[in-house]
């Protein structure tokens, strides 16, 4: 039987019907926060567009996964930085990124964490620096909650406001964007695994 490619909409419909969909989203959100540099929005936006009745649930689960991973990353910063500092820093962005965010955290504190949590860039360095520097865990989690809550619930609000128009655009361009995403992920993996 030949391999048949299904549309993204068919895949999202199948995902939405799965009893494991929300657990998979929780894990994917954790992985995005801890290790994978591909924004979870690549899943959230089309899922919310295709199934807008679940947009608030999807945003909530993504936020829960992100906050769980943020707490783990913070504690990794506390525990692992003393013993495996160089290896951990290299995994999560490199020495320059670590030092840059460390200086920024010292200067701007809570606002630095809030800013890095809102933009769709990896949050790993912020978690490590906050944990290793002895920053308040409560303030760190509050910044993560506000920043990532703004991102995920902002998407849900956006879907509620312009969902039909955005869905038409997504249907038109989802295949090329998906292929670009796969290629970018492959390039990132190649650079991570290359000697």
Tab-separated table of C-alpha atoms in Angstrom:
chain	number	residue	atom	x	y	z
A	1	UNK	CA	0.000	0.000	0.000
A	2	UNK	CA	1.555	3.374	-0.966
A	3	UNK	CA	2.370	5.936	1.688
A	4	UNK	CA	-0.269	8.652	1.677
A	5	UNK	CA	0.442	12.115	3.030
A	6	UNK	CA	-2.493	13.538	4.925
A	7	UNK	CA	-3.284	17.182	5.215
A	8	UNK	CA	-2.365	19.161	8.301
A	9	UNK	CA	-6.079	19.628	8.994
A	10	UNK	CA	-6.629	15.857	8.995
A	11	UNK	CA	-3.678	15.414	11.345
A	12	UNK	CA	-5.015	18.130	13.686
A	13	UNK	CA	-8.493	16.581	13.656
A	14	UNK	CA	-6.976	13.214	14.586
A	15	UNK	CA	-4.878	14.866	17.304
A	16	UNK	CA	-7.890	16.704	18.692
A	17	UNK	CA	-9.888	13.463	18.976
A	18	UNK	CA	-7.072	11.603	20.704
A	19	UNK	CA	-7.544	10.962	24.423
A	20	UNK	CA	-3.811	11.652	24.793
A	21	UNK	CA	-3.770	14.991	22.950
A	22	UNK	CA	-3.581	17.221	26.001
A	23	UNK	CA	-0.900	15.074	27.646
A	24	UNK	CA	1.117	15.213	24.430
A	25	UNK	CA	0.712	18.994	24.376
A	26	UNK	CA	1.837	19.190	28.017
A	27	UNK	CA	4.975	17.159	27.221
A	28	UNK	CA	5.641	19.127	24.016
A	29	UNK	CA	5.379	22.388	25.942
A	30	UNK	CA	7.807	21.062	28.547
A	31	UNK	CA	10.243	19.958	25.847
A	32	UNK	CA	10.034	23.334	24.093
A	33	UNK	CA	10.848	25.050	27.362
A	34	UNK	CA	13.672	22.702	28.333
A	35	UNK	CA	15.395	21.671	25.133
A	36	UNK	CA	13.700	22.054	21.746
A	37	UNK	CA	14.229	25.473	20.133
A	38	UNK	CA	11.086	25.284	17.991
A	39	UNK	CA	8.311	27.463	19.448
A	40	UNK	CA	5.251	25.535	20.621
A	41	UNK	CA	3.185	28.071	18.683
A	42	UNK	CA	3.845	25.975	15.565
A	43	UNK	CA	1.391	23.490	17.087
A	44	UNK	CA	-0.810	25.857	19.098
A	45	UNK	CA	-1.785	28.253	16.329
A	46	UNK	CA	-3.090	25.703	13.811
A	47	UNK	CA	-4.705	23.601	16.550
A	48	UNK	CA	-6.515	26.628	17.975
A	49	UNK	CA	-7.555	27.747	14.496
A	50	UNK	CA	-8.942	24.352	13.501
A	51	UNK	CA	-10.597	23.694	16.858
A	52	UNK	CA	-11.389	27.108	18.358
A	53	UNK	CA	-13.770	25.666	20.974
A	54	UNK	CA	-10.679	24.223	22.741
A	55	UNK	CA	-8.470	27.314	22.513
A	56	UNK	CA	-8.623	28.110	26.252
A	57	UNK	CA	-7.916	24.488	27.206
A	58	UNK	CA	-5.014	24.315	24.744
A	59	UNK	CA	-3.553	27.564	26.123
A	60	UNK	CA	-3.945	26.321	29.718
A	61	UNK	CA	-2.243	22.977	29.066
A	62	UNK	CA	0.619	24.620	27.170
A	63	UNK	CA	1.101	27.045	30.058
A	64	UNK	CA	1.046	24.220	32.631
A	65	UNK	CA	3.714	22.296	30.694
A	66	UNK	CA	5.816	25.412	30.345
A	67	UNK	CA	5.629	26.274	34.044
A	68	UNK	CA	6.477	22.710	35.064
A	69	UNK	CA	9.544	22.809	32.831
A	70	UNK	CA	10.463	26.293	34.066
A	71	UNK	CA	10.475	25.029	37.649
A	72	UNK	CA	12.662	22.070	36.622
A	73	UNK	CA	15.026	24.347	34.684
A	74	UNK	CA	15.323	26.734	37.620
A	75	UNK	CA	16.265	23.880	39.934
A	76	UNK	CA	18.647	22.492	37.322
A	77	UNK	CA	20.346	25.876	37.479
A	78	UNK	CA	20.745	25.479	41.226
A	79	UNK	CA	21.884	21.847	41.243
A	80	UNK	CA	23.811	21.302	38.050
A	81	UNK	CA	25.692	24.535	37.556
A	82	UNK	CA	28.266	23.828	40.259
A	83	UNK	CA	29.208	20.382	38.953
A	84	UNK	CA	28.541	20.537	35.216
A	85	UNK	CA	28.598	24.265	34.485
A	86	UNK	CA	30.346	24.182	31.079
A	87	UNK	CA	28.399	21.219	29.709
A	88	UNK	CA	25.043	22.623	30.838
A	89	UNK	CA	25.789	26.092	29.454
A	90	UNK	CA	26.821	24.651	26.084
A	91	UNK	CA	23.612	22.626	25.847
A	92	UNK	CA	21.456	25.670	26.601
A	93	UNK	CA	22.881	28.336	24.334
A	94	UNK	CA	26.567	28.770	25.099
A	95	UNK	CA	28.733	30.858	27.386
A	96	UNK	CA	28.046	34.197	25.666
A	97	UNK	CA	24.273	33.793	25.935
A	98	UNK	CA	24.608	32.766	29.574
A	99	UNK	CA	26.804	35.742	30.484
A	100	UNK	CA	24.640	38.188	28.535
A	101	UNK	CA	21.493	37.099	30.313
A	102	UNK	CA	23.280	36.993	33.667
A	103	UNK	CA	24.245	40.666	33.253
A	104	UNK	CA	20.750	41.522	32.098
A	105	UNK	CA	19.171	39.740	35.066
A	106	UNK	CA	21.431	41.632	37.480
A	107	UNK	CA	20.476	44.953	35.893
A	108	UNK	CA	16.797	44.454	35.143
A	109	UNK	CA	15.720	41.580	37.409
A	110	UNK	CA	12.041	40.664	37.049
A	111	UNK	CA	11.593	42.693	33.854
A	112	UNK	CA	14.403	40.752	32.139
A	113	UNK	CA	12.668	37.466	32.933
A	114	UNK	CA	9.319	38.842	31.845
A	115	UNK	CA	10.714	40.074	28.524
A	116	UNK	CA	12.533	36.850	27.639
A	117	UNK	CA	9.431	34.836	28.556
A	118	UNK	CA	7.138	36.771	26.225
A	119	UNK	CA	9.156	36.614	23.034
A	120	UNK	CA	9.184	33.258	21.233
A	121	UNK	CA	12.850	32.503	21.859
A	122	UNK	CA	14.271	29.745	24.033
A	123	UNK	CA	13.787	30.315	27.759
A	124	UNK	CA	16.484	27.840	28.844
A	125	UNK	CA	19.248	30.341	29.593
A	126	UNK	CA	16.917	32.473	31.723
A	127	UNK	CA	15.961	29.433	33.816
A	128	UNK	CA	19.571	28.411	34.408
A	129	UNK	CA	20.776	31.919	35.237
A	130	UNK	CA	17.876	32.565	37.598
A	131	UNK	CA	18.465	29.296	39.444
A	132	UNK	CA	22.261	29.547	39.557
A	133	UNK	CA	22.221	33.183	40.690
A	134	UNK	CA	19.911	32.562	43.625
A	135	UNK	CA	17.070	34.637	42.159
A	136	UNK	CA	13.747	34.311	44.000
A	137	UNK	CA	11.924	31.174	42.828
A	138	UNK	CA	8.544	32.814	43.492
A	139	UNK	CA	9.407	35.877	41.391
A	140	UNK	CA	10.870	33.665	38.666
A	141	UNK	CA	7.685	31.580	38.473
A	142	UNK	CA	5.528	34.725	38.557
A	143	UNK	CA	7.498	36.157	35.618
A	144	UNK	CA	7.158	32.853	33.722
A	145	UNK	CA	3.413	32.713	34.473
A	146	UNK	CA	2.806	36.275	33.300
A	147	UNK	CA	5.053	36.061	30.250
A	148	UNK	CA	4.034	32.669	28.931
A	149	UNK	CA	0.404	33.226	29.949
A	150	UNK	CA	0.469	36.382	27.828
A	151	UNK	CA	1.826	34.412	24.881
A	152	UNK	CA	-0.529	31.455	25.020
A	153	UNK	CA	-3.720	33.229	26.068
A	154	UNK	CA	-2.861	36.063	23.688
A	155	UNK	CA	-2.949	33.491	20.886
A	156	UNK	CA	-6.340	32.264	22.100
A	157	UNK	CA	-7.669	35.840	22.105
A	158	UNK	CA	-6.222	36.397	18.631
A	159	UNK	CA	-7.924	33.236	17.370
A	160	UNK	CA	-11.210	34.443	18.894
A	161	UNK	CA	-10.868	37.815	17.141
A	162	UNK	CA	-9.549	36.863	13.689
A	163	UNK	CA	-9.887	33.099	13.584
A	164	UNK	CA	-11.670	32.650	10.248
A	165	UNK	CA	-9.356	34.942	8.273
A	166	UNK	CA	-6.280	33.411	9.903
A	167	UNK	CA	-7.581	29.894	9.242
A	168	UNK	CA	-7.937	30.673	5.521
A	169	UNK	CA	-4.322	31.939	5.415
A	170	UNK	CA	-3.078	28.940	7.371
A	171	UNK	CA	-4.854	26.509	5.042
A	172	UNK	CA	-3.236	28.196	2.088
A	173	UNK	CA	0.332	28.241	3.450
A	174	UNK	CA	0.475	25.399	5.997
A	175	UNK	CA	2.305	22.925	3.758
A	176	UNK	CA	5.241	25.199	2.829
A	177	UNK	CA	5.503	26.472	6.394
A	178	UNK	CA	5.488	22.908	7.715
A	179	UNK	CA	8.252	21.906	5.324
A	180	UNK	CA	10.312	24.933	6.347
A	181	UNK	CA	9.819	23.961	9.999
A	182	UNK	CA	10.997	20.402	9.349
A	183	UNK	CA	14.063	21.649	7.485
A	184	UNK	CA	14.929	24.138	10.243
A	185	UNK	CA	14.584	21.431	12.876
A	186	UNK	CA	16.825	19.133	10.826
A	187	UNK	CA	19.467	21.855	10.497
A	188	UNK	CA	19.326	22.534	14.242
A	189	UNK	CA	19.693	18.811	15.007
A	190	UNK	CA	22.640	18.567	12.614
A	191	UNK	CA	24.436	21.441	14.372
A	192	UNK	CA	23.690	19.921	17.786
A	193	UNK	CA	25.023	16.499	16.838
A	194	UNK	CA	27.929	17.586	14.642
A	195	UNK	CA	31.359	17.159	16.304
